[in-house]
């Protein structure tokens, strides 16, 4: 049995949509809706506050600039921090935050220019507060840490951070960002 060129072209044309559809990449996953709750943080912030005396440095006034943006297709929020505090060299840090649907919590990873790192989690906003707790290390010393972010009515942000020293939470810093 012989097929004409026209018949073969008709058969090939009818199969083409099925072949093309199966060759296309699957649709990209969408970021979890919980990531929208972090939009408040996006943008550029200028921060000022105070740090407490700790084994890492003396007490005094501190300043920082922060740039936070949506990243990696909306699955992450990433930020760059540059800060100055008395008795310390200029500091630069980076953080990445996402929602972990399995654990039902936000996860934040932090690294900085002094070799510090931390991994912390937060269950979500409670009113105007978002509290991350976790562990990290500075100069080879492990510690438990807690960061509290509070949205203020005027659009500013208050950030306090604490370390657990000898089983007690000790304030380390308090800043307000605009």
mmCIF file of C-alpha atoms in Angstrom:
data_model
loop_
_atom_site.group_PDB
_atom_site.id
_atom_site.type_symbol
_atom_site.label_atom_id
_atom_site.label_comp_id
_atom_site.label_asym_id
_atom_site.label_seq_id
_atom_site.Cartn_x
_atom_site.Cartn_y
_atom_site.Cartn_z
ATOM 1 C CA UNK A 1 0.000 0.000 0.000
ATOM 2 C CA UNK A 2 1.332 3.380 -0.983
ATOM 3 C CA UNK A 3 0.467 6.655 0.670
ATOM 4 C CA UNK A 4 0.563 9.862 -1.184
ATOM 5 C CA UNK A 5 2.699 12.714 0.023
ATOM 6 C CA UNK A 6 -0.489 14.595 0.833
ATOM 7 C CA UNK A 7 -1.815 11.767 3.015
ATOM 8 C CA UNK A 8 1.477 11.572 4.933
ATOM 9 C CA UNK A 9 1.440 15.344 5.460
ATOM 10 C CA UNK A 10 -2.109 15.177 6.863
ATOM 11 C CA UNK A 11 -1.179 12.366 9.303
ATOM 12 C CA UNK A 12 1.996 14.184 10.406
ATOM 13 C CA UNK A 13 0.075 17.435 10.922
ATOM 14 C CA UNK A 14 -2.519 15.693 13.068
ATOM 15 C CA UNK A 15 0.211 14.221 15.315
ATOM 16 C CA UNK A 16 2.229 17.436 15.631
ATOM 17 C CA UNK A 17 0.145 19.076 18.398
ATOM 18 C CA UNK A 18 0.459 15.948 20.589
ATOM 19 C CA UNK A 19 4.230 15.746 20.042
ATOM 20 C CA UNK A 20 4.671 19.469 20.699
ATOM 21 C CA UNK A 21 2.558 19.368 23.874
ATOM 22 C CA UNK A 22 4.474 16.426 25.315
ATOM 23 C CA UNK A 23 7.834 18.109 24.545
ATOM 24 C CA UNK A 24 6.942 21.294 26.448
ATOM 25 C CA UNK A 25 8.294 21.765 29.950
ATOM 26 C CA UNK A 26 5.803 21.399 32.788
ATOM 27 C CA UNK A 27 4.444 24.606 34.294
ATOM 28 C CA UNK A 28 6.743 26.161 36.891
ATOM 29 C CA UNK A 29 5.573 25.814 40.496
ATOM 30 C CA UNK A 30 4.210 28.915 42.190
ATOM 31 C CA UNK A 31 5.657 30.376 45.406
ATOM 32 C CA UNK A 32 3.616 29.605 48.517
ATOM 33 C CA UNK A 33 1.062 32.321 49.385
ATOM 34 C CA UNK A 34 2.822 32.846 52.745
ATOM 35 C CA UNK A 35 5.647 34.620 50.904
ATOM 36 C CA UNK A 36 3.254 37.532 50.294
ATOM 37 C CA UNK A 37 3.295 38.171 54.058
ATOM 38 C CA UNK A 38 6.963 39.206 53.751
ATOM 39 C CA UNK A 39 6.329 41.957 51.148
ATOM 40 C CA UNK A 40 6.424 44.525 53.984
ATOM 41 C CA UNK A 41 10.196 44.025 54.246
ATOM 42 C CA UNK A 42 11.002 44.665 50.571
ATOM 43 C CA UNK A 43 12.830 47.859 49.670
ATOM 44 C CA UNK A 44 15.633 49.963 51.097
ATOM 45 C CA UNK A 45 15.838 50.680 54.808
ATOM 46 C CA UNK A 46 18.049 52.983 56.859
ATOM 47 C CA UNK A 47 18.420 51.810 60.451
ATOM 48 C CA UNK A 48 19.745 53.355 63.665
ATOM 49 C CA UNK A 49 19.857 51.996 67.178
ATOM 50 C CA UNK A 50 22.040 50.675 69.943
ATOM 51 C CA UNK A 51 24.000 47.533 70.632
ATOM 52 C CA UNK A 52 24.692 46.164 74.107
ATOM 53 C CA UNK A 53 28.111 45.208 75.408
ATOM 54 C CA UNK A 54 28.734 41.542 74.607
ATOM 55 C CA UNK A 55 31.796 39.319 74.268
ATOM 56 C CA UNK A 56 31.784 40.436 70.591
ATOM 57 C CA UNK A 57 32.125 44.168 71.230
ATOM 58 C CA UNK A 58 31.324 47.231 73.347
ATOM 59 C CA UNK A 59 27.973 48.977 73.751
ATOM 60 C CA UNK A 60 27.105 52.003 71.666
ATOM 61 C CA UNK A 61 25.138 53.444 68.793
ATOM 62 C CA UNK A 62 24.908 51.561 65.515
ATOM 63 C CA UNK A 63 23.706 52.311 62.002
ATOM 64 C CA UNK A 64 22.866 50.093 59.045
ATOM 65 C CA UNK A 65 21.488 50.140 55.539
ATOM 66 C CA UNK A 66 19.417 47.234 54.296
ATOM 67 C CA UNK A 67 18.229 46.284 50.815
ATOM 68 C CA UNK A 68 15.614 43.514 50.624
ATOM 69 C CA UNK A 69 14.099 42.064 47.453
ATOM 70 C CA UNK A 70 11.986 39.260 46.074
ATOM 71 C CA UNK A 71 14.349 36.580 44.735
ATOM 72 C CA UNK A 72 14.478 33.283 42.840
ATOM 73 C CA UNK A 73 11.045 33.446 41.272
ATOM 74 C CA UNK A 74 9.356 34.643 44.472
ATOM 75 C CA UNK A 75 10.304 31.536 46.466
ATOM 76 C CA UNK A 76 12.862 33.528 48.471
ATOM 77 C CA UNK A 77 13.358 36.990 49.858
ATOM 78 C CA UNK A 78 17.006 38.073 49.976
ATOM 79 C CA UNK A 79 18.663 40.960 51.750
ATOM 80 C CA UNK A 80 22.003 42.733 52.086
ATOM 81 C CA UNK A 81 22.923 44.509 55.310
ATOM 82 C CA UNK A 82 25.815 46.934 55.834
ATOM 83 C CA UNK A 83 26.373 48.181 59.359
ATOM 84 C CA UNK A 84 28.672 50.069 61.688
ATOM 85 C CA UNK A 85 28.964 49.707 65.465
ATOM 86 C CA UNK A 86 31.538 51.095 67.921
ATOM 87 C CA UNK A 87 34.706 49.092 68.395
ATOM 88 C CA UNK A 88 33.846 46.813 65.474
ATOM 89 C CA UNK A 89 34.981 46.773 61.850
ATOM 90 C CA UNK A 90 32.303 47.581 59.254
ATOM 91 C CA UNK A 91 30.007 44.579 58.915
ATOM 92 C CA UNK A 92 28.248 43.185 55.873
ATOM 93 C CA UNK A 93 25.681 40.408 55.995
ATOM 94 C CA UNK A 94 23.310 38.572 53.689
ATOM 95 C CA UNK A 95 20.124 36.706 54.483
ATOM 96 C CA UNK A 96 17.678 34.538 52.600
ATOM 97 C CA UNK A 97 14.152 33.773 53.798
ATOM 98 C CA UNK A 98 11.518 31.355 52.511
ATOM 99 C CA UNK A 99 8.390 29.527 53.638
ATOM 100 C CA UNK A 100 8.852 25.821 54.385
ATOM 101 C CA UNK A 101 5.428 24.253 53.710
ATOM 102 C CA UNK A 102 6.433 20.960 55.359
ATOM 103 C CA UNK A 103 7.415 22.600 58.646
ATOM 104 C CA UNK A 104 4.778 25.345 58.254
ATOM 105 C CA UNK A 105 7.293 28.048 59.172
ATOM 106 C CA UNK A 106 9.523 30.685 57.670
ATOM 107 C CA UNK A 107 13.200 29.787 57.489
ATOM 108 C CA UNK A 108 15.987 32.393 57.483
ATOM 109 C CA UNK A 109 19.656 31.804 56.708
ATOM 110 C CA UNK A 110 22.208 34.493 57.661
ATOM 111 C CA UNK A 111 25.913 34.830 56.812
ATOM 112 C CA UNK A 112 28.217 37.764 57.464
ATOM 113 C CA UNK A 113 31.646 39.243 56.762
ATOM 114 C CA UNK A 114 32.973 38.178 60.175
ATOM 115 C CA UNK A 115 32.337 34.470 59.608
ATOM 116 C CA UNK A 116 29.055 34.452 61.528
ATOM 117 C CA UNK A 117 26.080 32.388 60.444
ATOM 118 C CA UNK A 118 22.644 31.434 61.697
ATOM 119 C CA UNK A 119 19.585 29.419 60.781
ATOM 120 C CA UNK A 120 16.307 30.396 62.385
ATOM 121 C CA UNK A 121 12.585 29.799 61.958
ATOM 122 C CA UNK A 122 9.381 31.733 62.623
ATOM 123 C CA UNK A 123 5.821 30.363 62.618
ATOM 124 C CA UNK A 124 4.426 33.571 61.103
ATOM 125 C CA UNK A 125 3.130 36.951 62.173
ATOM 126 C CA UNK A 126 1.483 37.319 65.565
ATOM 127 C CA UNK A 127 -0.222 40.669 65.291
ATOM 128 C CA UNK A 128 2.518 43.037 64.156
ATOM 129 C CA UNK A 129 5.430 40.827 65.321
ATOM 130 C CA UNK A 130 7.432 38.179 63.523
ATOM 131 C CA UNK A 131 9.853 36.301 65.816
ATOM 132 C CA UNK A 132 12.648 34.087 64.503
ATOM 133 C CA UNK A 133 14.506 31.728 66.842
ATOM 134 C CA UNK A 134 17.371 29.453 65.992
ATOM 135 C CA UNK A 135 21.054 28.801 66.326
ATOM 136 C CA UNK A 136 24.209 30.230 64.901
ATOM 137 C CA UNK A 137 27.895 30.733 65.453
ATOM 138 C CA UNK A 138 30.207 33.697 65.859
ATOM 139 C CA UNK A 139 33.980 33.216 66.052
ATOM 140 C CA UNK A 140 33.454 29.473 66.429
ATOM 141 C CA UNK A 141 31.122 29.866 69.413
ATOM 142 C CA UNK A 142 27.631 28.438 68.961
ATOM 143 C CA UNK A 143 24.656 30.302 70.400
ATOM 144 C CA UNK A 144 20.869 30.390 70.419
ATOM 145 C CA UNK A 145 19.471 33.572 68.915
ATOM 146 C CA UNK A 146 16.169 35.389 68.652
ATOM 147 C CA UNK A 147 15.241 38.207 66.236
ATOM 148 C CA UNK A 148 11.984 40.098 66.685
ATOM 149 C CA UNK A 149 10.640 42.278 63.863
ATOM 150 C CA UNK A 150 7.772 44.650 64.674
ATOM 151 C CA UNK A 151 5.801 46.604 62.068
ATOM 152 C CA UNK A 152 5.070 50.079 63.380
ATOM 153 C CA UNK A 153 1.954 52.069 62.465
ATOM 154 C CA UNK A 154 4.094 54.751 60.753
ATOM 155 C CA UNK A 155 5.546 52.179 58.312
ATOM 156 C CA UNK A 156 8.852 51.851 60.146
ATOM 157 C CA UNK A 157 10.285 48.585 61.429
ATOM 158 C CA UNK A 158 11.742 47.799 64.840
ATOM 159 C CA UNK A 159 14.282 44.972 65.021
ATOM 160 C CA UNK A 160 15.574 43.611 68.307
ATOM 161 C CA UNK A 161 17.986 40.722 68.640
ATOM 162 C CA UNK A 162 19.002 38.590 71.572
ATOM 163 C CA UNK A 163 21.426 35.787 72.352
ATOM 164 C CA UNK A 164 21.057 33.073 74.910
ATOM 165 C CA UNK A 165 24.064 33.235 77.233
ATOM 166 C CA UNK A 166 24.340 30.774 80.101
ATOM 167 C CA UNK A 167 20.695 29.793 79.585
ATOM 168 C CA UNK A 168 19.338 33.369 79.745
ATOM 169 C CA UNK A 169 18.129 35.584 76.912
ATOM 170 C CA UNK A 170 20.281 38.701 76.780
ATOM 171 C CA UNK A 171 19.514 41.753 74.606
ATOM 172 C CA UNK A 172 22.178 42.403 71.963
ATOM 173 C CA UNK A 173 20.700 45.157 69.823
ATOM 174 C CA UNK A 174 17.670 47.327 69.149
ATOM 175 C CA UNK A 175 17.201 49.348 65.980
ATOM 176 C CA UNK A 176 14.466 51.191 64.134
ATOM 177 C CA UNK A 177 14.465 51.188 60.340
ATOM 178 C CA UNK A 178 12.746 53.614 57.951
#
